[in-house]
Amino acid sequence: MNTKTRGALKLTRFTAMVSISLCALSSGLQAQNIYKCGSSYSQTPCAGATTLSVDDARTEAQKQQTDAATRGDAKLAQSLAKDRIAQEKLTMARSPAPQPAAAPTTPQSTSNVVSKITPKRIKSKKYKPDAFIALVPGSDKKPSNKKASQKKQEKPV
């Protein structure tokens, strides 16, 4: 037996032992009582609390029937979603492309004034903004004022 097969066998045995022990533990567990205290629910009783029965009283046939109905509803929902998507695609294919809005017309003026419209300047495609540099507050160097200090020395006349 090679090491891969031996490791897989150990993993399978471990998984089987864990699942058997979990099944044995879960069979001894019981559901806790649920108490209704006014409009809230709790595991601990309170004054005037009523105990609720949360046992599933359905038979195995009823559970299977409910599961089958749930699966049927899920299949129906998927088919309806596919139909809706197909209908939307068909509608989009049939509808004409949206037309651009017409430019508003201006009333004709009585004077013969000619106005010149200047187009907006378009930046060249080669334009690149300055690089962004993030700085920690207080870490920037304060500019040195060499010219200001030289002027102060010249002034004491």
PDB file of C-alpha atoms in Angstrom:
ATOM      1  CA  MET A   1       0.000   0.000   0.000  1.00  0.00           C
ATOM      2  CA  ASN A   2       1.397   3.400  -0.893  1.00  0.00           C
ATOM      3  CA  THR A   3       1.286   6.443   1.411  1.00  0.00           C
ATOM      4  CA  LYS A   4      -1.509   8.219  -0.491  1.00  0.00           C
ATOM      5  CA  THR A   5      -3.859   5.249  -0.145  1.00  0.00           C
ATOM      6  CA  ARG A   6      -2.931   4.800   3.510  1.00  0.00           C
ATOM      7  CA  GLY A   7      -3.630   8.515   4.238  1.00  0.00           C
ATOM      8  CA  ALA A   8      -6.993   8.367   2.453  1.00  0.00           C
ATOM      9  CA  LEU A   9      -7.938   5.259   4.409  1.00  0.00           C
ATOM     10  CA  LYS A  10      -7.088   6.947   7.722  1.00  0.00           C
ATOM     11  CA  LEU A  11      -9.135   9.997   6.742  1.00  0.00           C
ATOM     12  CA  THR A  12     -12.117   7.811   5.837  1.00  0.00           C
ATOM     13  CA  ARG A  13     -11.932   5.943   9.138  1.00  0.00           C
ATOM     14  CA  PHE A  14     -11.666   9.190  11.096  1.00  0.00           C
ATOM     15  CA  THR A  15     -14.659  10.680   9.262  1.00  0.00           C
ATOM     16  CA  ALA A  16     -16.716   7.558   9.932  1.00  0.00           C
ATOM     17  CA  MET A  17     -15.862   7.574  13.657  1.00  0.00           C
ATOM     18  CA  VAL A  18     -16.751  11.261  13.990  1.00  0.00           C
ATOM     19  CA  SER A  19     -20.079  10.867  12.206  1.00  0.00           C
ATOM     20  CA  ILE A  20     -21.009   7.795  14.321  1.00  0.00           C
ATOM     21  CA  SER A  21     -20.183   9.615  17.537  1.00  0.00           C
ATOM     22  CA  LEU A  22     -22.194  12.683  16.466  1.00  0.00           C
ATOM     23  CA  CYS A  23     -25.204  10.503  15.692  1.00  0.00           C
ATOM     24  CA  ALA A  24     -24.940   8.846  19.092  1.00  0.00           C
ATOM     25  CA  LEU A  25     -24.731  12.192  20.864  1.00  0.00           C
ATOM     26  CA  SER A  26     -27.599  13.768  18.947  1.00  0.00           C
ATOM     27  CA  SER A  27     -29.984  10.933  19.790  1.00  0.00           C
ATOM     28  CA  GLY A  28     -29.706  11.776  23.495  1.00  0.00           C
ATOM     29  CA  LEU A  29     -30.427  15.478  22.997  1.00  0.00           C
ATOM     30  CA  GLN A  30     -33.856  16.848  23.665  1.00  0.00           C
ATOM     31  CA  ALA A  31     -35.401  20.093  22.615  1.00  0.00           C
ATOM     32  CA  GLN A  32     -35.471  22.776  25.282  1.00  0.00           C
ATOM     33  CA  ASN A  33     -38.679  24.389  26.404  1.00  0.00           C
ATOM     34  CA  ILE A  34     -39.567  27.703  24.800  1.00  0.00           C
ATOM     35  CA  TYR A  35     -41.397  30.296  26.881  1.00  0.00           C
ATOM     36  CA  LYS A  36     -43.458  33.178  25.567  1.00  0.00           C
ATOM     37  CA  CYS A  37     -43.082  36.223  27.791  1.00  0.00           C
ATOM     38  CA  GLY A  38     -45.425  38.899  26.500  1.00  0.00           C
ATOM     39  CA  SER A  39     -44.301  39.589  22.935  1.00  0.00           C
ATOM     40  CA  SER A  40     -40.846  37.961  23.227  1.00  0.00           C
ATOM     41  CA  TYR A  41     -39.612  34.381  23.363  1.00  0.00           C
ATOM     42  CA  SER A  42     -36.991  32.986  25.729  1.00  0.00           C
ATOM     43  CA  GLN A  43     -35.409  29.765  27.006  1.00  0.00           C
ATOM     44  CA  THR A  44     -35.830  30.888  30.591  1.00  0.00           C
ATOM     45  CA  PRO A  45     -39.278  31.263  32.164  1.00  0.00           C
ATOM     46  CA  CYS A  46     -40.522  34.630  33.321  1.00  0.00           C
ATOM     47  CA  ALA A  47     -43.523  35.778  35.349  1.00  0.00           C
ATOM     48  CA  GLY A  48     -46.707  34.808  33.516  1.00  0.00           C
ATOM     49  CA  ALA A  49     -44.820  32.875  30.819  1.00  0.00           C
ATOM     50  CA  THR A  50     -46.574  30.280  28.697  1.00  0.00           C
ATOM     51  CA  THR A  51     -44.777  27.145  27.532  1.00  0.00           C
ATOM     52  CA  LEU A  52     -44.865  26.545  23.785  1.00  0.00           C
ATOM     53  CA  SER A  53     -44.835  23.140  22.148  1.00  0.00           C
ATOM     54  CA  VAL A  54     -42.419  23.189  19.227  1.00  0.00           C
ATOM     55  CA  ASP A  55     -42.573  19.513  18.298  1.00  0.00           C
ATOM     56  CA  ASP A  56     -43.136  18.730  14.631  1.00  0.00           C
ATOM     57  CA  ALA A  57     -46.474  16.902  14.631  1.00  0.00           C
ATOM     58  CA  ARG A  58     -46.399  16.059  10.908  1.00  0.00           C
ATOM     59  CA  THR A  59     -46.200  12.507   9.678  1.00  0.00           C
ATOM     60  CA  GLU A  60     -43.402  11.318   7.380  1.00  0.00           C
ATOM     61  CA  ALA A  61     -45.789  11.420   4.395  1.00  0.00           C
ATOM     62  CA  GLN A  62     -46.718  15.026   5.161  1.00  0.00           C
ATOM     63  CA  LYS A  63     -43.024  16.002   5.399  1.00  0.00           C
ATOM     64  CA  GLN A  64     -42.302  14.379   2.029  1.00  0.00           C
ATOM     65  CA  GLN A  65     -45.314  16.106   0.488  1.00  0.00           C
ATOM     66  CA  THR A  66     -44.116  19.487   1.790  1.00  0.00           C
ATOM     67  CA  ASP A  67     -40.588  18.858   0.501  1.00  0.00           C
ATOM     68  CA  ALA A  68     -41.956  17.902  -2.927  1.00  0.00           C
ATOM     69  CA  ALA A  69     -44.078  21.062  -3.040  1.00  0.00           C
ATOM     70  CA  THR A  70     -41.029  23.158  -2.118  1.00  0.00           C
ATOM     71  CA  ARG A  71     -38.959  21.566  -4.895  1.00  0.00           C
ATOM     72  CA  GLY A  72     -41.807  22.159  -7.367  1.00  0.00           C
ATOM     73  CA  ASP A  73     -42.067  25.808  -6.342  1.00  0.00           C
ATOM     74  CA  ALA A  74     -38.298  26.256  -6.815  1.00  0.00           C
ATOM     75  CA  LYS A  75     -38.463  24.762 -10.323  1.00  0.00           C
ATOM     76  CA  LEU A  76     -41.422  26.980 -11.193  1.00  0.00           C
ATOM     77  CA  ALA A  77     -39.573  30.063  -9.944  1.00  0.00           C
ATOM     78  CA  GLN A  78     -36.536  29.197 -12.083  1.00  0.00           C
ATOM     79  CA  SER A  79     -38.635  28.687 -15.203  1.00  0.00           C
ATOM     80  CA  LEU A  80     -40.523  31.946 -14.623  1.00  0.00           C
ATOM     81  CA  ALA A  81     -37.224  33.802 -14.208  1.00  0.00           C
ATOM     82  CA  LYS A  82     -35.938  32.337 -17.499  1.00  0.00           C
ATOM     83  CA  ASP A  83     -39.181  33.326 -19.249  1.00  0.00           C
ATOM     84  CA  ARG A  84     -38.927  36.880 -17.893  1.00  0.00           C
ATOM     85  CA  ILE A  85     -35.335  37.259 -19.070  1.00  0.00           C
ATOM     86  CA  ALA A  86     -36.226  35.918 -22.526  1.00  0.00           C
ATOM     87  CA  GLN A  87     -39.186  38.309 -22.724  1.00  0.00           C
ATOM     88  CA  GLU A  88     -36.981  41.265 -21.732  1.00  0.00           C
ATOM     89  CA  LYS A  89     -34.405  40.361 -24.405  1.00  0.00           C
ATOM     90  CA  LEU A  90     -37.161  40.099 -27.019  1.00  0.00           C
ATOM     91  CA  THR A  91     -38.608  43.465 -26.001  1.00  0.00           C
ATOM     92  CA  MET A  92     -35.179  45.110 -26.140  1.00  0.00           C
ATOM     93  CA  ALA A  93     -34.543  43.654 -29.609  1.00  0.00           C
ATOM     94  CA  ARG A  94     -37.879  44.922 -30.949  1.00  0.00           C
ATOM     95  CA  SER A  95     -37.733  48.417 -29.492  1.00  0.00           C
ATOM     96  CA  PRO A  96     -36.038  51.029 -31.670  1.00  0.00           C
ATOM     97  CA  ALA A  97     -32.831  52.656 -30.508  1.00  0.00           C
ATOM     98  CA  PRO A  98     -33.475  55.752 -28.427  1.00  0.00           C
ATOM     99  CA  GLN A  99     -33.336  58.924 -30.476  1.00  0.00           C
ATOM    100  CA  PRO A 100     -31.213  61.816 -29.248  1.00  0.00           C
ATOM    101  CA  ALA A 101     -33.166  64.747 -27.911  1.00  0.00           C
ATOM    102  CA  ALA A 102     -33.801  67.432 -30.497  1.00  0.00           C
ATOM    103  CA  ALA A 103     -32.101  70.762 -29.942  1.00  0.00           C
ATOM    104  CA  PRO A 104     -34.500  73.393 -28.669  1.00  0.00           C
ATOM    105  CA  THR A 105     -35.484  75.883 -31.297  1.00  0.00           C
ATOM    106  CA  THR A 106     -35.085  79.566 -30.581  1.00  0.00           C
ATOM    107  CA  PRO A 107     -37.577  82.056 -31.876  1.00  0.00           C
ATOM    108  CA  GLN A 108     -36.406  84.042 -34.877  1.00  0.00           C
ATOM    109  CA  SER A 109     -35.249  87.486 -33.877  1.00  0.00           C
ATOM    110  CA  THR A 110     -36.207  90.501 -35.938  1.00  0.00           C
ATOM    111  CA  SER A 111     -32.724  92.014 -35.872  1.00  0.00           C
ATOM    112  CA  ASN A 112     -29.882  90.803 -38.010  1.00  0.00           C
ATOM    113  CA  VAL A 113     -27.445  90.330 -35.127  1.00  0.00           C
ATOM    114  CA  VAL A 114     -24.964  87.543 -35.660  1.00  0.00           C
ATOM    115  CA  SER A 115     -23.588  85.904 -32.553  1.00  0.00           C
ATOM    116  CA  LYS A 116     -20.475  83.814 -32.599  1.00  0.00           C
ATOM    117  CA  ILE A 117     -20.423  80.647 -30.527  1.00  0.00           C
ATOM    118  CA  THR A 118     -17.025  79.508 -29.407  1.00  0.00           C
ATOM    119  CA  PRO A 119     -16.623  75.797 -28.951  1.00  0.00           C
ATOM    120  CA  LYS A 120     -15.415  74.381 -25.686  1.00  0.00           C
ATOM    121  CA  ARG A 121     -11.728  73.619 -25.678  1.00  0.00           C
ATOM    122  CA  ILE A 122     -10.993  69.958 -25.491  1.00  0.00           C
ATOM    123  CA  LYS A 123      -7.918  68.867 -23.598  1.00  0.00           C
ATOM    124  CA  SER A 124      -5.465  66.822 -25.576  1.00  0.00           C
ATOM    125  CA  LYS A 125      -5.405  63.107 -24.982  1.00  0.00           C
ATOM    126  CA  LYS A 126      -1.753  63.335 -24.012  1.00  0.00           C
ATOM    127  CA  TYR A 127      -2.635  65.373 -20.936  1.00  0.00           C
ATOM    128  CA  LYS A 128      -1.652  63.618 -17.750  1.00  0.00           C
ATOM    129  CA  PRO A 129      -2.473  65.068 -14.341  1.00  0.00           C
ATOM    130  CA  ASP A 130       0.260  65.593 -11.792  1.00  0.00           C
ATOM    131  CA  ALA A 131       1.085  62.586  -9.669  1.00  0.00           C
ATOM    132  CA  PHE A 132      -0.743  62.342  -6.377  1.00  0.00           C
ATOM    133  CA  ILE A 133       1.487  62.060  -3.340  1.00  0.00           C
ATOM    134  CA  ALA A 134      -0.055  61.222   0.010  1.00  0.00           C
ATOM    135  CA  LEU A 135       1.651  62.794   3.022  1.00  0.00           C
ATOM    136  CA  VAL A 136       1.253  62.137   6.709  1.00  0.00           C
ATOM    137  CA  PRO A 137       0.172  65.326   8.505  1.00  0.00           C
ATOM    138  CA  GLY A 138       3.136  67.010  10.160  1.00  0.00           C
ATOM    139  CA  SER A 139       5.716  65.126   8.103  1.00  0.00           C
ATOM    140  CA  ASP A 140       6.143  67.759   5.404  1.00  0.00           C
ATOM    141  CA  LYS A 141       9.259  69.888   5.538  1.00  0.00           C
ATOM    142  CA  LYS A 142       8.744  73.540   6.275  1.00  0.00           C
ATOM    143  CA  PRO A 143      10.100  75.789   3.517  1.00  0.00           C
ATOM    144  CA  SER A 144      13.219  77.661   4.438  1.00  0.00           C
ATOM    145  CA  ASN A 145      13.078  81.429   4.040  1.00  0.00           C
ATOM    146  CA  LYS A 146      16.653  82.228   3.082  1.00  0.00           C
ATOM    147  CA  LYS A 147      15.697  85.423   1.279  1.00  0.00           C
ATOM    148  CA  ALA A 148      13.701  86.715   4.223  1.00  0.00           C
ATOM    149  CA  SER A 149      16.549  86.066   6.664  1.00  0.00           C
ATOM    150  CA  GLN A 150      19.030  87.840   4.374  1.00  0.00           C
ATOM    151  CA  LYS A 151      16.784  90.912   4.163  1.00  0.00           C
ATOM    152  CA  LYS A 152      16.495  91.098   7.951  1.00  0.00           C
ATOM    153  CA  GLN A 153      20.271  91.146   8.274  1.00  0.00           C
ATOM    154  CA  GLU A 154      20.619  93.976   5.725  1.00  0.00           C
ATOM    155  CA  LYS A 155      17.978  96.211   7.374  1.00  0.00           C
ATOM    156  CA  PRO A 156      19.576  97.001  10.789  1.00  0.00           C
ATOM    157  CA  VAL A 157      20.926 100.332   9.630  1.00  0.00           C
TER     158      VAL A 157
END
